[in-house]
PDB file of C-alpha atoms in Angstrom:
ATOM      1  CA  UNK A 272      -0.016  -0.018   0.067  1.00 68.00           C
ATOM      2  CA  UNK A 273       1.076   3.550  -0.638  1.00 71.00           C
ATOM      3  CA  UNK A 274       1.907   6.132   2.027  1.00 85.00           C
ATOM      4  CA  UNK A 275       2.965   9.728   2.553  1.00 92.00           C
ATOM      5  CA  UNK A 276       5.311  11.228   5.063  1.00 94.00           C
ATOM      6  CA  UNK A 277       5.312  15.085   5.587  1.00 95.00           C
ATOM      7  CA  UNK A 278       8.766  15.342   7.455  1.00 91.00           C
ATOM      8  CA  UNK A 279       7.929  18.728   9.097  1.00 94.00           C
ATOM      9  CA  UNK A 280       4.937  19.441  11.130  1.00 93.00           C
ATOM     10  CA  UNK A 281       5.531  23.244  11.228  1.00 96.00           C
ATOM     11  CA  UNK A 282       7.786  25.403   9.090  1.00 97.00           C
ATOM     12  CA  UNK A 283       8.273  28.856  10.272  1.00 96.00           C
ATOM     13  CA  UNK A 284       9.921  31.256   7.946  1.00 97.00           C
ATOM     14  CA  UNK A 285      10.316  35.175   7.470  1.00 97.00           C
ATOM     15  CA  UNK A 286       8.722  36.932   4.607  1.00 97.00           C
ATOM     16  CA  UNK A 287      10.746  36.911   1.490  1.00 97.00           C
ATOM     17  CA  UNK A 288      13.005  34.117   2.508  1.00 97.00           C
ATOM     18  CA  UNK A 289      12.941  30.814   0.521  1.00 97.00           C
ATOM     19  CA  UNK A 290      11.104  27.714   1.687  1.00 97.00           C
ATOM     20  CA  UNK A 291      11.085  23.984   1.169  1.00 97.00           C
ATOM     21  CA  UNK A 292       8.401  21.508   2.443  1.00 97.00           C
ATOM     22  CA  UNK A 293       9.449  18.039   2.347  1.00 97.00           C
ATOM     23  CA  UNK A 294       7.475  15.136   1.384  1.00 97.00           C
ATOM     24  CA  UNK A 295       8.192  11.327   0.817  1.00 95.00           C
ATOM     25  CA  UNK A 296       6.156   8.628  -0.418  1.00 93.00           C
ATOM     26  CA  UNK A 297       6.177   4.767  -0.515  1.00 88.00           C
ATOM     27  CA  UNK A 298       4.721   2.760  -3.303  1.00 79.00           C
ATOM     28  CA  UNK A 299       5.924  -0.056  -5.280  1.00 72.00           C
ATOM     29  CA  UNK A 300       3.944   0.946  -8.289  1.00 76.00           C
ATOM     30  CA  UNK A 301       3.633   3.948 -10.375  1.00 77.00           C
ATOM     31  CA  UNK A 302       2.022   6.846  -8.445  1.00 82.00           C
ATOM     32  CA  UNK A 303       0.626  10.416  -9.253  1.00 87.00           C
ATOM     33  CA  UNK A 304       1.740  13.135  -6.819  1.00 91.00           C
ATOM     34  CA  UNK A 305      -0.086  16.323  -5.484  1.00 93.00           C
ATOM     35  CA  UNK A 306       0.555  19.190  -3.064  1.00 96.00           C
ATOM     36  CA  UNK A 307      -2.691  21.011  -1.954  1.00 95.00           C
ATOM     37  CA  UNK A 308      -3.053  23.992   0.261  1.00 96.00           C
ATOM     38  CA  UNK A 309      -5.525  24.866   2.778  1.00 95.00           C
ATOM     39  CA  UNK A 310      -6.023  28.429   3.949  1.00 94.00           C
ATOM     40  CA  UNK A 311      -7.601  28.805   7.334  1.00 89.00           C
ATOM     41  CA  UNK A 312     -11.253  27.649   7.621  1.00 86.00           C
ATOM     42  CA  UNK A 313     -11.300  26.509   3.929  1.00 89.00           C
ATOM     43  CA  UNK A 314     -11.384  23.490   2.006  1.00 90.00           C
ATOM     44  CA  UNK A 315      -8.192  22.216   0.250  1.00 92.00           C
ATOM     45  CA  UNK A 316      -7.351  23.323  -3.094  1.00 92.00           C
ATOM     46  CA  UNK A 317      -4.822  21.965  -5.693  1.00 91.00           C
ATOM     47  CA  UNK A 318      -1.411  23.804  -5.870  1.00 94.00           C
ATOM     48  CA  UNK A 319       0.283  21.500  -8.319  1.00 93.00           C
ATOM     49  CA  UNK A 320       0.615  17.873  -9.480  1.00 91.00           C
ATOM     50  CA  UNK A 321       2.763  15.406 -10.988  1.00 90.00           C
ATOM     51  CA  UNK A 322       1.526  12.799 -13.599  1.00 85.00           C
ATOM     52  CA  UNK A 323       4.148  12.235 -15.838  1.00 83.00           C
ATOM     53  CA  UNK A 324       6.757  13.749 -18.026  1.00 85.00           C
ATOM     54  CA  UNK A 325       8.914  16.906 -16.653  1.00 87.00           C
ATOM     55  CA  UNK A 326      10.144  15.926 -12.995  1.00 89.00           C
ATOM     56  CA  UNK A 327       9.818  19.701 -12.123  1.00 95.00           C
ATOM     57  CA  UNK A 328       6.149  20.809 -12.111  1.00 94.00           C
ATOM     58  CA  UNK A 329       5.211  24.447 -11.303  1.00 95.00           C
ATOM     59  CA  UNK A 330       2.035  25.356  -9.622  1.00 93.00           C
ATOM     60  CA  UNK A 331       0.084  28.393  -8.682  1.00 92.00           C
ATOM     61  CA  UNK A 332       1.147  31.215  -6.586  1.00 92.00           C
ATOM     62  CA  UNK A 333       4.812  30.607  -7.698  1.00 95.00           C
ATOM     63  CA  UNK A 334       5.185  27.131  -5.900  1.00 97.00           C
ATOM     64  CA  UNK A 335       7.174  24.166  -7.633  1.00 97.00           C
ATOM     65  CA  UNK A 336       8.041  20.676  -6.719  1.00 97.00           C
ATOM     66  CA  UNK A 337      10.353  18.360  -7.947  1.00 95.00           C
ATOM     67  CA  UNK A 338       9.645  14.625  -8.287  1.00 93.00           C
ATOM     68  CA  UNK A 339      12.703  12.579  -7.665  1.00 92.00           C
ATOM     69  CA  UNK A 340      11.992   8.841  -8.030  1.00 89.00           C
ATOM     70  CA  UNK A 341      15.175   7.330  -6.768  1.00 90.00           C
ATOM     71  CA  UNK A 342      14.500   9.313  -3.632  1.00 91.00           C
ATOM     72  CA  UNK A 343      10.744   8.760  -3.669  1.00 92.00           C
ATOM     73  CA  UNK A 344      10.482  12.593  -2.658  1.00 94.00           C
ATOM     74  CA  UNK A 345       8.276  15.532  -4.086  1.00 96.00           C
ATOM     75  CA  UNK A 346       9.419  18.552  -2.128  1.00 97.00           C
ATOM     76  CA  UNK A 347       7.490  21.788  -2.489  1.00 97.00           C
ATOM     77  CA  UNK A 348       9.541  24.852  -2.842  1.00 97.00           C
ATOM     78  CA  UNK A 349       8.955  28.592  -3.262  1.00 97.00           C
ATOM     79  CA  UNK A 350      11.810  31.172  -3.737  1.00 97.00           C
ATOM     80  CA  UNK A 351      10.445  33.770  -1.714  1.00 97.00           C
ATOM     81  CA  UNK A 352       7.361  33.363   0.556  1.00 97.00           C
ATOM     82  CA  UNK A 353       4.671  36.014   1.295  1.00 96.00           C
ATOM     83  CA  UNK A 354       2.513  36.667   4.435  1.00 96.00           C
ATOM     84  CA  UNK A 355      -0.461  35.321   2.249  1.00 95.00           C
ATOM     85  CA  UNK A 356       1.372  31.807   1.689  1.00 97.00           C
ATOM     86  CA  UNK A 357       0.637  31.080   5.736  1.00 96.00           C
ATOM     87  CA  UNK A 358      -1.599  27.892   5.322  1.00 97.00           C
ATOM     88  CA  UNK A 359      -1.370  24.278   5.845  1.00 96.00           C
ATOM     89  CA  UNK A 360       0.053  22.248   2.905  1.00 97.00           C
ATOM     90  CA  UNK A 361      -0.601  18.474   2.311  1.00 96.00           C
ATOM     91  CA  UNK A 362       1.231  16.137   0.114  1.00 95.00           C
ATOM     92  CA  UNK A 363      -0.872  13.627  -1.395  1.00 92.00           C
ATOM     93  CA  UNK A 364      -0.301  10.285  -3.546  1.00 89.00           C
ATOM     94  CA  UNK A 365      -2.892   8.089  -5.868  1.00 83.00           C
ATOM     95  CA  UNK A 366      -2.031   4.901  -7.724  1.00 70.00           C
ATOM     96  CA  UNK A 367      -1.689   6.106 -11.507  1.00 62.00           C
ATOM     97  CA  UNK A 368      -4.927   4.741 -13.087  1.00 58.00           C
ATOM     98  CA  UNK A 369      -6.627   4.202  -9.824  1.00 59.00           C
ATOM     99  CA  UNK A 370     -10.404   5.224  -9.649  1.00 56.00           C
ATOM    100  CA  UNK A 371     -10.155   6.847  -6.581  1.00 63.00           C
ATOM    101  CA  UNK A 372      -8.419   6.724  -3.279  1.00 74.00           C
ATOM    102  CA  UNK A 373      -6.061   9.725  -2.564  1.00 82.00           C
ATOM    103  CA  UNK A 374      -4.024   9.392   0.395  1.00 85.00           C
ATOM    104  CA  UNK A 375      -2.808  12.642   2.239  1.00 90.00           C
ATOM    105  CA  UNK A 376       0.112  13.037   4.484  1.00 93.00           C
ATOM    106  CA  UNK A 377      -0.363  14.627   7.633  1.00 92.00           C
ATOM    107  CA  UNK A 378       0.126  18.160   6.630  1.00 95.00           C
ATOM    108  CA  UNK A 379       2.705  20.881   7.325  1.00 97.00           C
ATOM    109  CA  UNK A 380       1.762  24.395   8.784  1.00 96.00           C
ATOM    110  CA  UNK A 381       3.588  27.258   6.898  1.00 97.00           C
ATOM    111  CA  UNK A 382       3.895  30.105   9.051  1.00 97.00           C
ATOM    112  CA  UNK A 383       5.261  33.117   7.393  1.00 97.00           C
ATOM    113  CA  UNK A 384       6.436  36.053   9.589  1.00 96.00           C
ATOM    114  CA  UNK A 385       7.082  39.561   8.724  1.00 94.00           C
TER     115      UNK A 385
ATOM    116  CA  UNK B 169     -18.693  28.298 -11.464  1.00 63.00           C
ATOM    117  CA  UNK B 170     -20.478  26.698  -8.447  1.00 81.00           C
ATOM    118  CA  UNK B 171     -17.986  24.618  -6.527  1.00 92.00           C
ATOM    119  CA  UNK B 172     -18.680  21.788  -3.915  1.00 95.00           C
ATOM    120  CA  UNK B 173     -21.496  22.929  -1.682  1.00 97.00           C
ATOM    121  CA  UNK B 174     -21.970  21.532   1.808  1.00 97.00           C
ATOM    122  CA  UNK B 175     -24.297  22.324   4.373  1.00 97.00           C
ATOM    123  CA  UNK B 176     -24.138  22.908   7.398  1.00 97.00           C
ATOM    124  CA  UNK B 177     -21.111  24.839   7.626  1.00 96.00           C
ATOM    125  CA  UNK B 178     -21.265  24.566  11.497  1.00 96.00           C
ATOM    126  CA  UNK B 179     -23.249  22.221  13.548  1.00 97.00           C
ATOM    127  CA  UNK B 180     -23.259  22.157  17.475  1.00 97.00           C
ATOM    128  CA  UNK B 181     -25.179  19.234  18.825  1.00 97.00           C
ATOM    129  CA  UNK B 182     -25.424  17.078  21.937  1.00 97.00           C
ATOM    130  CA  UNK B 183     -24.278  13.642  22.496  1.00 97.00           C
ATOM    131  CA  UNK B 184     -26.844  10.871  21.040  1.00 96.00           C
ATOM    132  CA  UNK B 185     -28.374  13.122  18.561  1.00 97.00           C
ATOM    133  CA  UNK B 186     -28.457  12.373  14.813  1.00 97.00           C
ATOM    134  CA  UNK B 187     -26.386  14.579  12.537  1.00 98.00           C
ATOM    135  CA  UNK B 188     -26.522  15.091   8.676  1.00 98.00           C
ATOM    136  CA  UNK B 189     -24.357  16.668   6.557  1.00 98.00           C
ATOM    137  CA  UNK B 190     -24.992  17.244   2.996  1.00 98.00           C
ATOM    138  CA  UNK B 191     -22.951  17.663  -0.074  1.00 98.00           C
ATOM    139  CA  UNK B 192     -23.768  18.919  -3.784  1.00 97.00           C
ATOM    140  CA  UNK B 193     -20.929  18.096  -5.987  1.00 96.00           C
ATOM    141  CA  UNK B 194     -19.833  19.802  -8.888  1.00 93.00           C
ATOM    142  CA  UNK B 195     -22.060  19.138 -11.965  1.00 92.00           C
ATOM    143  CA  UNK B 196     -20.554  16.564 -14.138  1.00 89.00           C
ATOM    144  CA  UNK B 197     -18.249  15.099 -11.741  1.00 90.00           C
ATOM    145  CA  UNK B 198     -18.899  11.316 -10.920  1.00 87.00           C
ATOM    146  CA  UNK B 199     -16.558  10.649  -7.917  1.00 89.00           C
ATOM    147  CA  UNK B 200     -17.620  11.916  -4.670  1.00 93.00           C
ATOM    148  CA  UNK B 201     -15.397  11.540  -1.537  1.00 93.00           C
ATOM    149  CA  UNK B 202     -16.351  12.339   2.205  1.00 96.00           C
ATOM    150  CA  UNK B 203     -13.198  13.053   4.478  1.00 95.00           C
ATOM    151  CA  UNK B 204     -12.842  14.118   7.838  1.00 96.00           C
ATOM    152  CA  UNK B 205     -10.385  16.290   9.508  1.00 94.00           C
ATOM    153  CA  UNK B 206      -8.932  16.527  13.153  1.00 93.00           C
ATOM    154  CA  UNK B 207      -5.866  17.765  14.848  1.00 89.00           C
ATOM    155  CA  UNK B 208      -4.935  14.383  16.135  1.00 89.00           C
ATOM    156  CA  UNK B 209      -5.740  12.373  13.017  1.00 87.00           C
ATOM    157  CA  UNK B 210      -5.209  14.622  10.131  1.00 88.00           C
ATOM    158  CA  UNK B 211      -7.536  14.027   6.890  1.00 90.00           C
ATOM    159  CA  UNK B 212      -9.158  10.630   6.727  1.00 90.00           C
ATOM    160  CA  UNK B 213     -11.056   9.350   3.717  1.00 90.00           C
ATOM    161  CA  UNK B 214     -14.327   8.087   5.068  1.00 94.00           C
ATOM    162  CA  UNK B 215     -15.968   6.720   1.874  1.00 94.00           C
ATOM    163  CA  UNK B 216     -15.941   7.319  -1.708  1.00 90.00           C
ATOM    164  CA  UNK B 217     -18.495   6.885  -4.542  1.00 92.00           C
ATOM    165  CA  UNK B 218     -18.283   6.463  -8.544  1.00 88.00           C
ATOM    166  CA  UNK B 219     -21.059   7.267 -10.492  1.00 90.00           C
ATOM    167  CA  UNK B 220     -23.284   7.180  -7.169  1.00 93.00           C
ATOM    168  CA  UNK B 221     -21.980   3.536  -6.034  1.00 93.00           C
ATOM    169  CA  UNK B 222     -20.039   3.273  -2.858  1.00 93.00           C
ATOM    170  CA  UNK B 223     -16.702   1.934  -3.881  1.00 88.00           C
ATOM    171  CA  UNK B 224     -14.546   2.005  -0.792  1.00 87.00           C
ATOM    172  CA  UNK B 225     -16.024   2.582   2.689  1.00 91.00           C
ATOM    173  CA  UNK B 226     -13.248   1.009   4.598  1.00 88.00           C
ATOM    174  CA  UNK B 227     -12.672   4.385   6.358  1.00 89.00           C
ATOM    175  CA  UNK B 228     -15.865   4.753   8.047  1.00 93.00           C
ATOM    176  CA  UNK B 229     -15.204   4.530  11.662  1.00 87.00           C
ATOM    177  CA  UNK B 230     -18.189   2.251  12.700  1.00 84.00           C
ATOM    178  CA  UNK B 231     -21.908   1.557  12.248  1.00 90.00           C
ATOM    179  CA  UNK B 232     -22.768   4.814  13.496  1.00 95.00           C
ATOM    180  CA  UNK B 233     -21.745   6.288  10.324  1.00 97.00           C
ATOM    181  CA  UNK B 234     -23.568   5.837   6.971  1.00 97.00           C
ATOM    182  CA  UNK B 235     -23.235   7.642   3.570  1.00 97.00           C
ATOM    183  CA  UNK B 236     -25.592   7.682   0.559  1.00 97.00           C
ATOM    184  CA  UNK B 237     -25.721   8.994  -2.914  1.00 97.00           C
ATOM    185  CA  UNK B 238     -29.138   8.939  -4.161  1.00 96.00           C
ATOM    186  CA  UNK B 239     -28.314  10.752  -7.180  1.00 94.00           C
ATOM    187  CA  UNK B 240     -25.263  12.392  -9.061  1.00 93.00           C
ATOM    188  CA  UNK B 241     -25.983  15.730  -7.405  1.00 95.00           C
ATOM    189  CA  UNK B 242     -26.252  15.063  -3.725  1.00 96.00           C
ATOM    190  CA  UNK B 243     -24.890  12.810  -0.878  1.00 98.00           C
ATOM    191  CA  UNK B 244     -25.346  12.727   2.589  1.00 98.00           C
ATOM    192  CA  UNK B 245     -23.193  11.730   5.764  1.00 98.00           C
ATOM    193  CA  UNK B 246     -24.991  10.412   8.865  1.00 98.00           C
ATOM    194  CA  UNK B 247     -23.966   9.998  12.259  1.00 97.00           C
ATOM    195  CA  UNK B 248     -26.436   8.389  14.615  1.00 96.00           C
ATOM    196  CA  UNK B 249     -25.977   8.470  17.681  1.00 96.00           C
ATOM    197  CA  UNK B 250     -23.368  11.223  17.576  1.00 96.00           C
ATOM    198  CA  UNK B 251     -20.509  11.428  20.247  1.00 96.00           C
ATOM    199  CA  UNK B 252     -18.042  13.787  21.268  1.00 96.00           C
ATOM    200  CA  UNK B 253     -15.233  12.075  19.486  1.00 95.00           C
ATOM    201  CA  UNK B 254     -17.081  12.725  16.282  1.00 96.00           C
ATOM    202  CA  UNK B 255     -16.275  16.347  16.643  1.00 97.00           C
ATOM    203  CA  UNK B 256     -14.059  17.330  13.209  1.00 97.00           C
ATOM    204  CA  UNK B 257     -14.605  19.207  10.047  1.00 96.00           C
ATOM    205  CA  UNK B 258     -16.204  16.970   7.329  1.00 97.00           C
ATOM    206  CA  UNK B 259     -15.214  17.927   3.934  1.00 96.00           C
ATOM    207  CA  UNK B 260     -16.783  16.698   0.655  1.00 96.00           C
ATOM    208  CA  UNK B 261     -15.065  16.674  -2.404  1.00 93.00           C
ATOM    209  CA  UNK B 262     -15.824  15.654  -6.106  1.00 92.00           C
ATOM    210  CA  UNK B 263     -13.573  14.884  -9.199  1.00 88.00           C
ATOM    211  CA  UNK B 264     -14.132  13.844 -12.601  1.00 83.00           C
ATOM    212  CA  UNK B 265     -11.818  10.832 -13.995  1.00 69.00           C
ATOM    213  CA  UNK B 266      -9.545  11.461 -16.987  1.00 60.00           C
ATOM    214  CA  UNK B 267      -8.848   9.174 -19.851  1.00 47.00           C
ATOM    215  CA  UNK B 268      -6.293   7.244 -17.390  1.00 45.00           C
ATOM    216  CA  UNK B 269      -8.487   7.141 -14.354  1.00 52.00           C
ATOM    217  CA  UNK B 270      -8.583   9.312 -11.599  1.00 56.00           C
ATOM    218  CA  UNK B 271      -5.919  11.956 -11.690  1.00 65.00           C
ATOM    219  CA  UNK B 272      -6.558  12.924  -8.064  1.00 64.00           C
ATOM    220  CA  UNK B 273      -7.643  16.145  -8.618  1.00 82.00           C
ATOM    221  CA  UNK B 274     -10.254  16.737  -6.057  1.00 88.00           C
ATOM    222  CA  UNK B 275     -12.256  19.945  -5.757  1.00 90.00           C
ATOM    223  CA  UNK B 276     -13.294  20.419  -2.007  1.00 92.00           C
ATOM    224  CA  UNK B 277     -16.192  22.080  -0.555  1.00 94.00           C
ATOM    225  CA  UNK B 278     -15.452  24.474   2.558  1.00 94.00           C
ATOM    226  CA  UNK B 279     -16.241  21.612   5.117  1.00 95.00           C
ATOM    227  CA  UNK B 280     -18.788  21.403   7.733  1.00 97.00           C
ATOM    228  CA  UNK B 281     -17.568  21.833  11.290  1.00 97.00           C
ATOM    229  CA  UNK B 282     -19.230  19.426  13.592  1.00 98.00           C
ATOM    230  CA  UNK B 283     -19.150  19.683  17.473  1.00 97.00           C
ATOM    231  CA  UNK B 284     -20.763  17.224  19.762  1.00 97.00           C
ATOM    232  CA  UNK B 285     -21.108  18.404  23.201  1.00 96.00           C
TER     233      UNK B 285
END
């Protein structure tokens, strides 16, 4: 069975600094990978996804992530964060071709300080 | 565009009462998911439907929980009787499969925050 581990529960960072949120997955078969963001009192929304092709994927709000198959990682990065990026970020995985079950990590709270 | 619509947004009830949460998926989406979010356990998939048929309900905590999808535009999650440990935010999400199956892009509602006293 596949699983997702987000290595940091909280990441504090100052505004305009770079940030990396770490995600590792385990699966013996091909998977699709995702990052979702949840702003306070809202539902989750898709930030970016990797299905196939280029291992560097770009998402909304200046975020990008790199799929590393050998390290089974899908870390999320942004070169310069804003206060408005303060939110909870979830990494998720689904078996490619699967008809349903998206598995989420425990989430990482990004706290951007002025 | 109308997104996934959930009601109620907030519900406060007493232990033992029945709770019904409602969801209207995005029109044209044929997969619907119920998730529960708590501080302790994070996001848990409770059940999901494809074409109104329950596919996997292994995440439903116990018999007190039940979910239905009588048609493509409506689903309910019912808890009877409710207990304080059911307090959580319940999210509904919908999606539409691509040519290679579900691509995992879920569209979430804003959630129903349940407090059981």
